[in-house]
Coordinates of C-alpha atoms and ligand atoms in Angstrom, one line a residue:
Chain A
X273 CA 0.0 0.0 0.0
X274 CA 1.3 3.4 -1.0
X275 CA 0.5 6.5 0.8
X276 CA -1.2 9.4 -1.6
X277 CA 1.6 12.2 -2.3
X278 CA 2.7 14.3 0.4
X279 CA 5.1 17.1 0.7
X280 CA 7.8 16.4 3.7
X281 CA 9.8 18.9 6.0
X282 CA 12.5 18.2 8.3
X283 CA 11.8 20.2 12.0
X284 CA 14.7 21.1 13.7
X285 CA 13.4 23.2 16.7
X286 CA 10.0 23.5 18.0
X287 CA 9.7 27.1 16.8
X288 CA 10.5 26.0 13.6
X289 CA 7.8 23.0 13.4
X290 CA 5.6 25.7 14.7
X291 CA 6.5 27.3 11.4
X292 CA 6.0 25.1 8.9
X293 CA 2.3 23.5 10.1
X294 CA 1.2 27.5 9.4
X295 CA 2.7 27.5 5.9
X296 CA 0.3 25.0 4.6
X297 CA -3.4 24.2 5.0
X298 CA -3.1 20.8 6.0
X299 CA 0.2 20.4 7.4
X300 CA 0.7 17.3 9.9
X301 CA 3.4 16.3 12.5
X302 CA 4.8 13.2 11.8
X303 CA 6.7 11.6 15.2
X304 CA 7.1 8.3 15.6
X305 CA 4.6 7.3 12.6
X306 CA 3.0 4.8 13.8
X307 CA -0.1 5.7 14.5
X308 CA -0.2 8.3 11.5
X309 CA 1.5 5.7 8.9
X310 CA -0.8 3.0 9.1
X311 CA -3.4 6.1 8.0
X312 CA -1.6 6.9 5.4
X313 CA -0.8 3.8 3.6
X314 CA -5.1 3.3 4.2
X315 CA -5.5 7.1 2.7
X316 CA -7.5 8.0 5.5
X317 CA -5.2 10.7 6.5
X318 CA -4.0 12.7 3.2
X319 CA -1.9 15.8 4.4
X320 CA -0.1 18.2 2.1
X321 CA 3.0 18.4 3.9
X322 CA 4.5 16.4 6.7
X323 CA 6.4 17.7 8.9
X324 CA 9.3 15.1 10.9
X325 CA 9.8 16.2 14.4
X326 CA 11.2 12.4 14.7
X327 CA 15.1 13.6 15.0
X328 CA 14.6 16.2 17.2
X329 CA 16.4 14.4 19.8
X330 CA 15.9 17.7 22.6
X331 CA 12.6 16.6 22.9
X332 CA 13.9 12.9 24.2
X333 CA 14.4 12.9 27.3
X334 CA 13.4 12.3 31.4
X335 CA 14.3 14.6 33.9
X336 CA 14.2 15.1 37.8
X337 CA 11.7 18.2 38.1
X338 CA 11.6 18.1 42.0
X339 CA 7.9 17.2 43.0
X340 CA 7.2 16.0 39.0
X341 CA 9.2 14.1 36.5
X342 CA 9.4 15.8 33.0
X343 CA 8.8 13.8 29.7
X344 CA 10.1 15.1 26.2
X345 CA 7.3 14.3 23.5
X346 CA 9.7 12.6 21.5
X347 CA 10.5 9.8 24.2
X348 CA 10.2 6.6 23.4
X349 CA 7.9 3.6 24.4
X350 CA 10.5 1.9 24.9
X351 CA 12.5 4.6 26.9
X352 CA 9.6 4.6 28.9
X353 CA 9.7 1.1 29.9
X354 CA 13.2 1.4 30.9
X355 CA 14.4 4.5 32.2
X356 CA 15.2 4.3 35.8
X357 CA 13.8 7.6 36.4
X358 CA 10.5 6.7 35.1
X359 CA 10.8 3.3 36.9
X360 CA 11.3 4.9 40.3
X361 CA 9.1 7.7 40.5
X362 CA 6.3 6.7 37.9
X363 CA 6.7 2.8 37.7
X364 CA 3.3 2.5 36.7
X365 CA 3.7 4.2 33.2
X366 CA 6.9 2.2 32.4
X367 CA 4.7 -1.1 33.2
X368 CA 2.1 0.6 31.1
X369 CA 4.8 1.6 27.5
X370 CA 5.9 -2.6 28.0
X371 CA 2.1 -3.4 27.1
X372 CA 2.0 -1.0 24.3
X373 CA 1.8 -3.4 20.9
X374 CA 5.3 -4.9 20.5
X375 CA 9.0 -4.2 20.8
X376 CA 8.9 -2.6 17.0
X377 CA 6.2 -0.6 17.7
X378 CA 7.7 0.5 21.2
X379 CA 10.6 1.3 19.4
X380 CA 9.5 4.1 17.5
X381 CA 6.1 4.6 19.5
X382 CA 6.7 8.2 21.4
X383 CA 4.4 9.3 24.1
X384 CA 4.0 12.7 22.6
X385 CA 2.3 10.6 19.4
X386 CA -0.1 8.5 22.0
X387 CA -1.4 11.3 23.6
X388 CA -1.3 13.9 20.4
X389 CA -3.4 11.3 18.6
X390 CA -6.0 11.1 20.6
X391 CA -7.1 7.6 20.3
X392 CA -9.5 6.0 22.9
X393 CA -8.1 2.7 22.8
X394 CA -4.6 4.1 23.7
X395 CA -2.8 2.8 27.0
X396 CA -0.9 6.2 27.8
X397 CA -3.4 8.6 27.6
X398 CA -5.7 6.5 30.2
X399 CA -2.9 6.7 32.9
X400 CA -1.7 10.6 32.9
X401 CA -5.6 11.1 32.8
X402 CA -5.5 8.9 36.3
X403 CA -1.8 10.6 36.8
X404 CA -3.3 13.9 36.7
X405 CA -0.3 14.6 34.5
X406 CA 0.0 18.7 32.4
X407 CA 0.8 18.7 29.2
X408 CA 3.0 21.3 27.9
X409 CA 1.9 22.6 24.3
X410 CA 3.7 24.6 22.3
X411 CA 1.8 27.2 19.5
X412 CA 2.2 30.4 17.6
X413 CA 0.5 32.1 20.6
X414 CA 3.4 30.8 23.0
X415 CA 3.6 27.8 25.7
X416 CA 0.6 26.8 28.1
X417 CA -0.6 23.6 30.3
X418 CA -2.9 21.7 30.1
X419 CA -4.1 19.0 32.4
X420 CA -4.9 15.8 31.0
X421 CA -8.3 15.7 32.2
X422 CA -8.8 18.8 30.1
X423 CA -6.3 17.5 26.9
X424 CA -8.7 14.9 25.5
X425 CA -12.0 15.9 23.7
X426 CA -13.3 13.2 21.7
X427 CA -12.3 9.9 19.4
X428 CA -9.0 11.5 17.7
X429 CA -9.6 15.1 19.0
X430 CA -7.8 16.7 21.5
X431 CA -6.8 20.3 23.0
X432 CA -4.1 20.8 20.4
X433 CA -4.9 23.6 17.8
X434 CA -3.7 23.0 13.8
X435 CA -0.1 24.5 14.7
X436 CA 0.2 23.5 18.2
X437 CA 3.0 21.0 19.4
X438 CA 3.0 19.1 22.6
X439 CA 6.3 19.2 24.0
X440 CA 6.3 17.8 27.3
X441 CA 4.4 15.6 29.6
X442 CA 4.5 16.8 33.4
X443 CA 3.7 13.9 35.8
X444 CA 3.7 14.3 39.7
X445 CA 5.8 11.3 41.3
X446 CA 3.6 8.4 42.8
X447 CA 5.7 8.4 46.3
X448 CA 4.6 5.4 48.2
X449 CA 1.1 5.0 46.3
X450 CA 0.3 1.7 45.1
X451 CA -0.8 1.2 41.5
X452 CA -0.9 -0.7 38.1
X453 CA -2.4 -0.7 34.8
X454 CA -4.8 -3.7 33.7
X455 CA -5.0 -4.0 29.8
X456 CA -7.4 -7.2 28.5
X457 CA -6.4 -8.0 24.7
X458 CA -7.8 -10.6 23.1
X459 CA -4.5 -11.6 20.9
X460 CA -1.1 -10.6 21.8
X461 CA -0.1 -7.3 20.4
X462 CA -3.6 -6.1 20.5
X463 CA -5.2 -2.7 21.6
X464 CA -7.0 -3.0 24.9
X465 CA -10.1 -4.0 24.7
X466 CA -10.6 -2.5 28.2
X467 CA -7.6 -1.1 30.5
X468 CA -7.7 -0.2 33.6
X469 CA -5.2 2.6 35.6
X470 CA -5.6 2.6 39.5
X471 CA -3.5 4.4 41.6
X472 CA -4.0 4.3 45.4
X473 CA -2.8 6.1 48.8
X474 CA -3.6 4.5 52.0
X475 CA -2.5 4.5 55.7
X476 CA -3.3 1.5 57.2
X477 CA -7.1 0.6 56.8
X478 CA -7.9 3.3 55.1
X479 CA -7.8 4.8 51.5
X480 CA -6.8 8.5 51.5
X481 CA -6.8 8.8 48.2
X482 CA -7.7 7.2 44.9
X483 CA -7.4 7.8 41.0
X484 CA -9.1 5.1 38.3
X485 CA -9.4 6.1 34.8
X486 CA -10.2 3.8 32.0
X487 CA -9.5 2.8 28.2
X488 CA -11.7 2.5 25.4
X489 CA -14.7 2.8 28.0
X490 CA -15.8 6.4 25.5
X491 CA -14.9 8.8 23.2
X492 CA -11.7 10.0 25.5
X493 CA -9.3 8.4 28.6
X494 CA -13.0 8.5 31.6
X495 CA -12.2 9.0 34.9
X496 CA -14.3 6.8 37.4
X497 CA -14.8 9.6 40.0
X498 CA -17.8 7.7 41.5
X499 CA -15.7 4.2 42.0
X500 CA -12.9 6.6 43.4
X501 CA -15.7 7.8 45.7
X502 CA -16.6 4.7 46.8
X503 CA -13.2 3.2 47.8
X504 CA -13.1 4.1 51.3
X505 CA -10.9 1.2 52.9
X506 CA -9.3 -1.9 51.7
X507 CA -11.9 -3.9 51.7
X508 CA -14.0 -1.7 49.5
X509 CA -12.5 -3.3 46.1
X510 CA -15.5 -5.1 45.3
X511 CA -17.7 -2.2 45.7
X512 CA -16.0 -0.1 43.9
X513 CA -15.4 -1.9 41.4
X514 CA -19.1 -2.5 41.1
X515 CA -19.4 1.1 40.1
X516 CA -16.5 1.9 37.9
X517 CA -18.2 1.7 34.5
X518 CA -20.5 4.2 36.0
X519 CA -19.6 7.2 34.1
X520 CA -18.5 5.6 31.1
X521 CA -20.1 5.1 27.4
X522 CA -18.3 2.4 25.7
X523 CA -18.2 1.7 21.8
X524 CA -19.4 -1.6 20.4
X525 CA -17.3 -2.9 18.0
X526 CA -15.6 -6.4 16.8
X527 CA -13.8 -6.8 20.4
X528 CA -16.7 -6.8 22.5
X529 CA -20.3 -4.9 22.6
X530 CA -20.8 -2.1 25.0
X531 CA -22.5 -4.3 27.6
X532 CA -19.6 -6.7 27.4
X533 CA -17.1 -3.9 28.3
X534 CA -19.2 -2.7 31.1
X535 CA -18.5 -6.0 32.4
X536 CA -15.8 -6.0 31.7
X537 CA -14.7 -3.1 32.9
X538 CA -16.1 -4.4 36.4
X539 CA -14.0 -7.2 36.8
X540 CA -10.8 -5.5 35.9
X541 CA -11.2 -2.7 38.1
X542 CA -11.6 -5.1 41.3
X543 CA -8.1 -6.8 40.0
X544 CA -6.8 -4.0 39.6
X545 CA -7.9 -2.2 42.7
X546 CA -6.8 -5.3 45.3
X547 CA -3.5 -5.4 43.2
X548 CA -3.1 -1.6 43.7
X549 CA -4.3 -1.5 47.4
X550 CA -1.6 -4.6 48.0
X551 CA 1.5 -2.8 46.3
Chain B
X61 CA 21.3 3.1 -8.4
X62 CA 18.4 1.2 -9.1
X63 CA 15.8 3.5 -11.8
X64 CA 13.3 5.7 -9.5
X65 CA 10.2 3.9 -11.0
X66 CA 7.9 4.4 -8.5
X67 CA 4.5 4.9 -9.8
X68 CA 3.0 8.5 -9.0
X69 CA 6.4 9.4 -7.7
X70 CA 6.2 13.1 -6.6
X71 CA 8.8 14.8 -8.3
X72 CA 9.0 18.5 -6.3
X73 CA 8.5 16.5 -3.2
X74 CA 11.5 14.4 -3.5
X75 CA 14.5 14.4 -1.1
X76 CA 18.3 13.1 -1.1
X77 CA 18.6 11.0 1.4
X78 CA 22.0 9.0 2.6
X79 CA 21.1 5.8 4.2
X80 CA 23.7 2.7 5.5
X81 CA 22.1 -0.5 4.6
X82 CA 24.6 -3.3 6.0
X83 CA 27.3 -1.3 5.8
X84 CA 27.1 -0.1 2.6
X85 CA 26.6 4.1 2.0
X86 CA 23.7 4.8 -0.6
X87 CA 22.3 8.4 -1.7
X88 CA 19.3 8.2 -3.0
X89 CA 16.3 10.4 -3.9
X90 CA 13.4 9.8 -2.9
X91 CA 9.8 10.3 -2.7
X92 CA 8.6 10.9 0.9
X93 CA 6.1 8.6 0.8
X94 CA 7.8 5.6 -0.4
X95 CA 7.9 3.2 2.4
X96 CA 11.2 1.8 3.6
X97 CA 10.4 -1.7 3.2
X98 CA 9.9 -0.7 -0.8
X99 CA 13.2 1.3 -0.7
X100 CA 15.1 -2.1 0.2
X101 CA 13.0 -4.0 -1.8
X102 CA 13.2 -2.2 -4.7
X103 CA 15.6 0.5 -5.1
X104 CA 18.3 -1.7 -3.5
X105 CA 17.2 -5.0 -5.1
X106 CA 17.4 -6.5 -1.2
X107 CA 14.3 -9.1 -1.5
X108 CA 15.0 -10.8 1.8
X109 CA 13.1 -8.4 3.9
X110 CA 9.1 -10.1 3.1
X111 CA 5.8 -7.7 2.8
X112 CA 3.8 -10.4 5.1
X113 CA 0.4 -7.7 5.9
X114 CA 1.5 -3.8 4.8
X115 CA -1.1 -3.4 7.5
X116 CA 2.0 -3.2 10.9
X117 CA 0.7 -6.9 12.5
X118 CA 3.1 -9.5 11.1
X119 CA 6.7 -8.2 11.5
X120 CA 7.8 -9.9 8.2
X121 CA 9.0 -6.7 7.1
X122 CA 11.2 -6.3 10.2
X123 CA 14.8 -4.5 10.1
X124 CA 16.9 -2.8 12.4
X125 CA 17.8 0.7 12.4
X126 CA 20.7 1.5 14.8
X127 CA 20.3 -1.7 16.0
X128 CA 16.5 -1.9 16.9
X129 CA 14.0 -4.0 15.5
X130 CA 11.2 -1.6 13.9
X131 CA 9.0 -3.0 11.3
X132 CA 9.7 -1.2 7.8
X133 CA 6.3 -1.5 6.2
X134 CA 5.5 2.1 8.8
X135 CA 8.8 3.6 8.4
X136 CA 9.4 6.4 5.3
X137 CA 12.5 5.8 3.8
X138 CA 13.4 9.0 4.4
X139 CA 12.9 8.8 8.2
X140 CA 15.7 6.7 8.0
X141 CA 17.8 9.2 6.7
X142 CA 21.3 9.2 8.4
X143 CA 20.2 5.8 10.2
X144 CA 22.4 2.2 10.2
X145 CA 19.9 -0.2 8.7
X146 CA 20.8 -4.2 8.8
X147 CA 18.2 -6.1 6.8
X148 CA 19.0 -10.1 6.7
X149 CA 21.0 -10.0 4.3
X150 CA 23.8 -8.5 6.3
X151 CA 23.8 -10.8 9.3
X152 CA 26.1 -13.3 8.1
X153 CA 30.0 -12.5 7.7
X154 CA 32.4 -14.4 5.5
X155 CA 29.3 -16.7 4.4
X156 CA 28.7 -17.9 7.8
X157 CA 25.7 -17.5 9.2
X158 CA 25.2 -15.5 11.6
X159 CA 24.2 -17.5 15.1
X160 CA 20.3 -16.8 14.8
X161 CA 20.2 -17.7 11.7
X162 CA 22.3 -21.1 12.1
X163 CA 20.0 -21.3 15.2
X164 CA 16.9 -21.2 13.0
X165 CA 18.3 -23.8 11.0
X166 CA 19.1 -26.0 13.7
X167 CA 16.0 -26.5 15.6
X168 CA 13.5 -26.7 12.7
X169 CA 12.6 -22.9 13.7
X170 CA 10.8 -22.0 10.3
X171 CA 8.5 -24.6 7.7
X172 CA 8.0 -22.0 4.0
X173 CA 10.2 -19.8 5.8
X174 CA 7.8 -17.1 4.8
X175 CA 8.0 -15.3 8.3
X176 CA 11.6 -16.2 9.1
X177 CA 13.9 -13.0 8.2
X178 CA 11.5 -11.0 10.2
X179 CA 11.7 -13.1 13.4
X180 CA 15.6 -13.1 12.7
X181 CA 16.1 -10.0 13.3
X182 CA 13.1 -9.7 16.1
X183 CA 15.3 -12.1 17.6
X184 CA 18.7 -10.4 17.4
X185 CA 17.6 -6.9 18.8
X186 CA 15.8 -9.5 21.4
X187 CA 18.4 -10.9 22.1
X188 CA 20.5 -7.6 22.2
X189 CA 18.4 -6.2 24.4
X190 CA 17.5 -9.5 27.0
X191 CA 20.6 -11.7 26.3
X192 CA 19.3 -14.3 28.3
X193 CA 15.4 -14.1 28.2
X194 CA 13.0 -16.8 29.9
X195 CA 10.7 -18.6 27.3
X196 CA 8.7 -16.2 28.5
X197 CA 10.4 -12.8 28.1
X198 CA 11.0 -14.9 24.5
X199 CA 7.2 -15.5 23.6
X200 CA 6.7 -11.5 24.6
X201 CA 9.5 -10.3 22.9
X202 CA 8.5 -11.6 19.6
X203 CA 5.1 -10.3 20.0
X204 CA 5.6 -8.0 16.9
X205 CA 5.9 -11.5 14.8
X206 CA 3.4 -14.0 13.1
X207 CA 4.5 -17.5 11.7
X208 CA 1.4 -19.4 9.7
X209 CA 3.0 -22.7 10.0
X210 CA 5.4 -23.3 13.3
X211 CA 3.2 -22.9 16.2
X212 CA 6.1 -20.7 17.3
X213 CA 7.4 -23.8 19.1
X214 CA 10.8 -24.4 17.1
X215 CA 10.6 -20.9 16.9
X216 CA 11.4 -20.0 20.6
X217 CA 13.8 -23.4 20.8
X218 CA 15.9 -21.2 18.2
X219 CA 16.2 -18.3 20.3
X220 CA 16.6 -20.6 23.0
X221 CA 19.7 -22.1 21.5
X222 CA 21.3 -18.7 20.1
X223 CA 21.2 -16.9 24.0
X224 CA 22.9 -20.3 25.2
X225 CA 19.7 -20.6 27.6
X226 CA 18.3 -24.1 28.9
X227 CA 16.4 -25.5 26.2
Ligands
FAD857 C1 0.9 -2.7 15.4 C2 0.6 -1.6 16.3 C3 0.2 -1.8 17.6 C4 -0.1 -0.8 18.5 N1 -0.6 -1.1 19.8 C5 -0.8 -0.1 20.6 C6 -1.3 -0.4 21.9 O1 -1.5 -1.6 22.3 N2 -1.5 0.6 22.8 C7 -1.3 1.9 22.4 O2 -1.5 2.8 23.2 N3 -0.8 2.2 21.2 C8 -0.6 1.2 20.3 N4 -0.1 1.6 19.1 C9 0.1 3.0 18.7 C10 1.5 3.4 19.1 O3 1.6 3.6 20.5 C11 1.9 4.8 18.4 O4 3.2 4.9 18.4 C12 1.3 6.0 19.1 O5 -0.1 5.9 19.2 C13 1.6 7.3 18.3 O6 2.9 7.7 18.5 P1 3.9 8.1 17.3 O7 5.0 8.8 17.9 O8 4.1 6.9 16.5 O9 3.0 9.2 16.6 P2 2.7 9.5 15.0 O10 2.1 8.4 14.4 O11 3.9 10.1 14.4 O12 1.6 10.7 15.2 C14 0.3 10.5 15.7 C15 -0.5 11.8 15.6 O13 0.0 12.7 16.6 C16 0.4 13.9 16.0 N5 1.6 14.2 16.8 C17 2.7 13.4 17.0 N6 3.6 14.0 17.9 C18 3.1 15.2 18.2 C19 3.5 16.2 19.1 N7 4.6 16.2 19.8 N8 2.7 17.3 19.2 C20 1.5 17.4 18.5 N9 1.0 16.4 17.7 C21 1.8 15.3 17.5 C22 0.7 13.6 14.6 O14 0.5 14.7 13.8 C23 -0.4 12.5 14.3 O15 -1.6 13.1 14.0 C24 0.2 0.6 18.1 C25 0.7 0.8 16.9 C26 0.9 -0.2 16.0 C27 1.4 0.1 14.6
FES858 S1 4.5 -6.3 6.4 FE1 5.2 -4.9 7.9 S2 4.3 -5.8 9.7 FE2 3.5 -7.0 8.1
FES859 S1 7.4 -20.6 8.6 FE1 5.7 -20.2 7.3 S2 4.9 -18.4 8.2 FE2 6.4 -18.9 9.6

C-alpha cells in the first residue's frame, strides 16, 4: 500500500515545526509514525506536507523536576519502559509503555504521538488522565498547560490547535502510592479491549486517596470519580469496582459490545484495585 | 542506483537521502512517501526483507535501524535518513551464518520460511536487548511477529539455542 503524495519537511526546533504547520493548509506532525502511517498507507489521512519532528532528539528525554518528572514528546515507548527515572518515581507508566503493541512498535512509538493522537483505545493517555499529569503545548500564541483531564475531547480530538505542538508531559511522582495498569487484549499485540489505571494512597485501613481512569470505555481516557468515591478502605474493592463503568459510554465494536465492556470493565477494576491496594 | 520507478512518484516532493544498509553508504532520492520496506526491496534490489500484511501486524517486514528491530512496512524511507539499517541480508560474515540464523536452522525454527527473516532479526535486537530471556520474556518479545505454519514452538527453541539458555 502506497500512501497518496505528500510534501515532507525536516523540524529542527519546536519554533521551527511551529512554522511550517502554518505555511500550509493541512500540514501534519509526523513523530514516531505509527499511529499516523498505518493512515496513510489506508488514505485515510492525506496531508499536504508532513512535517518530521522524529530527529529532534531535545525533545527525548526524562528529567528530575523536583515534585514532577518531566517527559520530552519525543521519548520513546520503549525509553519509557526502561528508564530508571520513570521506573522509580512513575513505575506505573513504564509497566504501562511494555504493554504497548510490540517491541517494534515500542521502538518508534513516542508518548508525545499516543497522547497527540488522541485515540480511545490508547494505553498512555488512560494513565496521565489517572496521573493527573500537564501537558505542555507549544503554538504560535506561546507555551501553556494543560491538564490531561482537560487534553482529550473526543475519538482523535484533542486540545491541540492545527499548529500546536505538545512538547512535554508533566507527571507528579507516585511516592509510596500503590498502582498498576490492567489492559485485557484478546491476541497478543492487540489494543485494549478494556484497561484499567488505578493508583491508590492508603495508611493502614484506610484509602486516602484514589485515581481510576479507563481505556476505550468512551470517546476519550473516563475517569471513574464515583468508584474513586466509593473506595473508602481496603476492603471496599469489590464495591468499587461494582461502580466503575458508571460514568462511562463504551463503543461496540468487533472486540466486544458495550454491555460486554461494562462488564468487563467491572472485573478489571476489582483486580486492579486489590492489586493496587496490596502494592 | 536502481531506476526511480515508483508509480505517482512526486517529483517537487523528493528528497536526497543517505542511508547505510549493511554497511554499505547509498544516496538516494526519494519520494517521501515511499515506504522503507519498498526502498530495500526495490531500489536496492534487497528481496529478503518479506511484505507479510503492509497493514504493521506480522513483523515480516522487520529490520533494524541502529540496531533496533522496527518493522519497515511504517517507516518512510526517508525517516531513516542518516540511520544504520541491517536487513537479513547482512547478518552473516564471510558466508557464515550469523548465530540466529544457524539457530533457525538447527531446531526446525521455520516450515516455507515465509516469516523467518522478520523473526531473525526480532530475535537479534531481542536478544541484544534481553541476552538471556526466559521462554517467556521470549514469547513476549516476539510479540511483533506472526509465523502461519510453526506454532512458534521451534521458533522459541531457536532463540533458546542462540542466547545459550536451557532448552
Ligand atoms: C501494530 C501496532 C500496535 C499498537 N498497539 C498499541 C497499543 O497496544 N496501545 C497503544 O497505546 N498504542 C498502540 N499503538 C500505537 C503506538 O503507540 C503509536 O506509536 C502512538 O499511538 C503514536 O505515536 P507516534 O510517535 O508513532 O505518533 P505519530 O504516528 O507520528 O503521530 C500520531 C499523531 O499525533 C500527532 N503528533 C505526534 N507527535 C506530536 C506532538 N509532539 N505534538 C503534536 N502532535 C503530535 C501527529 O501529527 C499525528 O496526528 C500501536 C501501533 C501499531 C502500529
Ligand atoms: S508487512 Fe510490515 S508488519 Fe506485516
Ligand atoms: S514458517 Fe511459514 S509463516 Fe512462519
Amino acid at each position: 500500500m502506497i500512501p497518496a503524495p505528500f510534501d515532507y519537511e525536516v523540524a529542527e526546533s519546536v519554533d521551527q515545526a511551529v512554522e511550517l504547520l502554518g505555511s500550509r493548509d493541512d500540514a501534519k506532525l509526523l513523530a514516531g509514525g505509527h499511529s499516523l502511517i498505518p493512515l496513510l498507507r489506508l488514505r485515510f489521512a492525506r496531508p499536504a506536507l508532513l512535517v518530521d519532528i522524529g530527529r529532534m532528539d531535545d525533545l527525548r528525554y526524562v528529567r528530575d523536576a523536583g515534585e514532577q518528572l518531566a517527559i520530552g514528546a519525543m521519548t520513546r515507548h520503549n525509553d519509557l519502559q526502561h528508564n530508571p527515572l520513570v521506573q522509580e518515581h512513575t513505575p506505573i507508566l513504564s509497566h504501562t509503555a511494555g504493554l504497548i503493541g510490540d517491541p517494534q512498535v515500542r521502538h518508534r512509538g513516542t508518548i508525545g504521538g499516543s497522547v497527540a493522537h488522541g485515540d480511545p483505545a490508547s494505553d498512555l493517555p488512560t494513565v496521565l488522565t489517572a496521573l493527573d499529569a500537564d501537558l505542555v503545548v507549544r503554538g504560535p500564541g506561546g507555551e501553556r498547560t494543560v491538564p490531561a483531564e482537560e487534553f482529550f475531547r473526543g475519538v482523535f480530538e484533542t486540545a491541540l490547535g492545527p499548529q500546536d505542538v505538545l512538547t512535554e508531559i508533566r507527571i507528579p511522582k507516585l511516592g509510596a502510592a500503590g498502582w498498576t495498569y490492567v489492559k485485557f487484549t484478546r491476541r497478543a499485540q492487540d489494543w485494549a479491549t478494556v484497561g484499567v489505571a488505578a493508583v491508590v494512597r492508603r495508611t493502614n485501613g484506610t484509602i486516602d486517596a484514589a485515581a481510576i481512569a479507563l481505556t476505550n470505555m468512551g470517546p476519550t481516557p473516563v475517569r471513574a470519580r464515583a468508584a474513586e468515591g466509593a473506595l473508602k478502605t481496603p476492603d471496599d474493592a469489590a464495591g468499587a469496582a461494582n461502580v466503575v463503568a458508571q460514568e462511562s459510554d463504551p463503543p461496540t465494536d468487533t472486540s466486544g459490545s458495550a454491555d460486554y465492556r461494562r462488564h468487563l470493565a467491572t472485573v478489571l477494576a476489582r483486580r486492579a484495585l486489590e492489586e493496587a491496594i496490596s502494592r | 542506483m536502481l531506476a526511480p520507478n515508483f508509480p505517482g512518484r512526486k517529483e517537487d516532493a523528493v528528497r536526497r537521502v543517505s542511508i547505510t544498509v549493511n554497511g554499505a553508504e547509498h544516496d538516494l532520492d526519494l519520494d517521501p512517501r515511499e515506504l522503507l520496506v519498498y526502498v530495500l526491496r526495490e531500489r536496492l534490489g534487497l528481496t529478503g526483507t518479506n511484505v507479510g500484511c503492509d497493514t504493521s501486524s506480522c513483523g515480516a517486514c522487520t529490520v533494524l535501524i541502529d540496531g533496533e528491530s522496527v518493522k519497515s512496512c511504517t517507516v518512510l524511507g526517508v525517516q531513516a535518513d542518516g540511520q544504520e539499517i541491517t536487513t537479513i541480508e547482512g547478518l552473516a560474515t564471510n558466508g557464515s551464518l550469523h548465530p540466529v540464523q544457524e539457530a533457525f536452522k538447527d531446531t526446525h525454527g521455520l516450515q516455507c520460511g515465509y516469516c523467518t527473516p522478520g523473526f531473525v532479526m526480532a530475535t537479534v535486537s531481542l536478544l541484544r536487548e534481553t541476552p538471556s530471556p526466559s521462554e517467556e520474556q521470549i514469547r513476549h518479545g516476539l510479540e511483533g511477529n506472526l509465523c502461519r505454519c510453526t506454532g512458534y514452538h521451534n521458533i522459541v527453541r531457536a532463540v533458546q539455542q542462540a542466547a545459550g539458555v536451557g532448552v
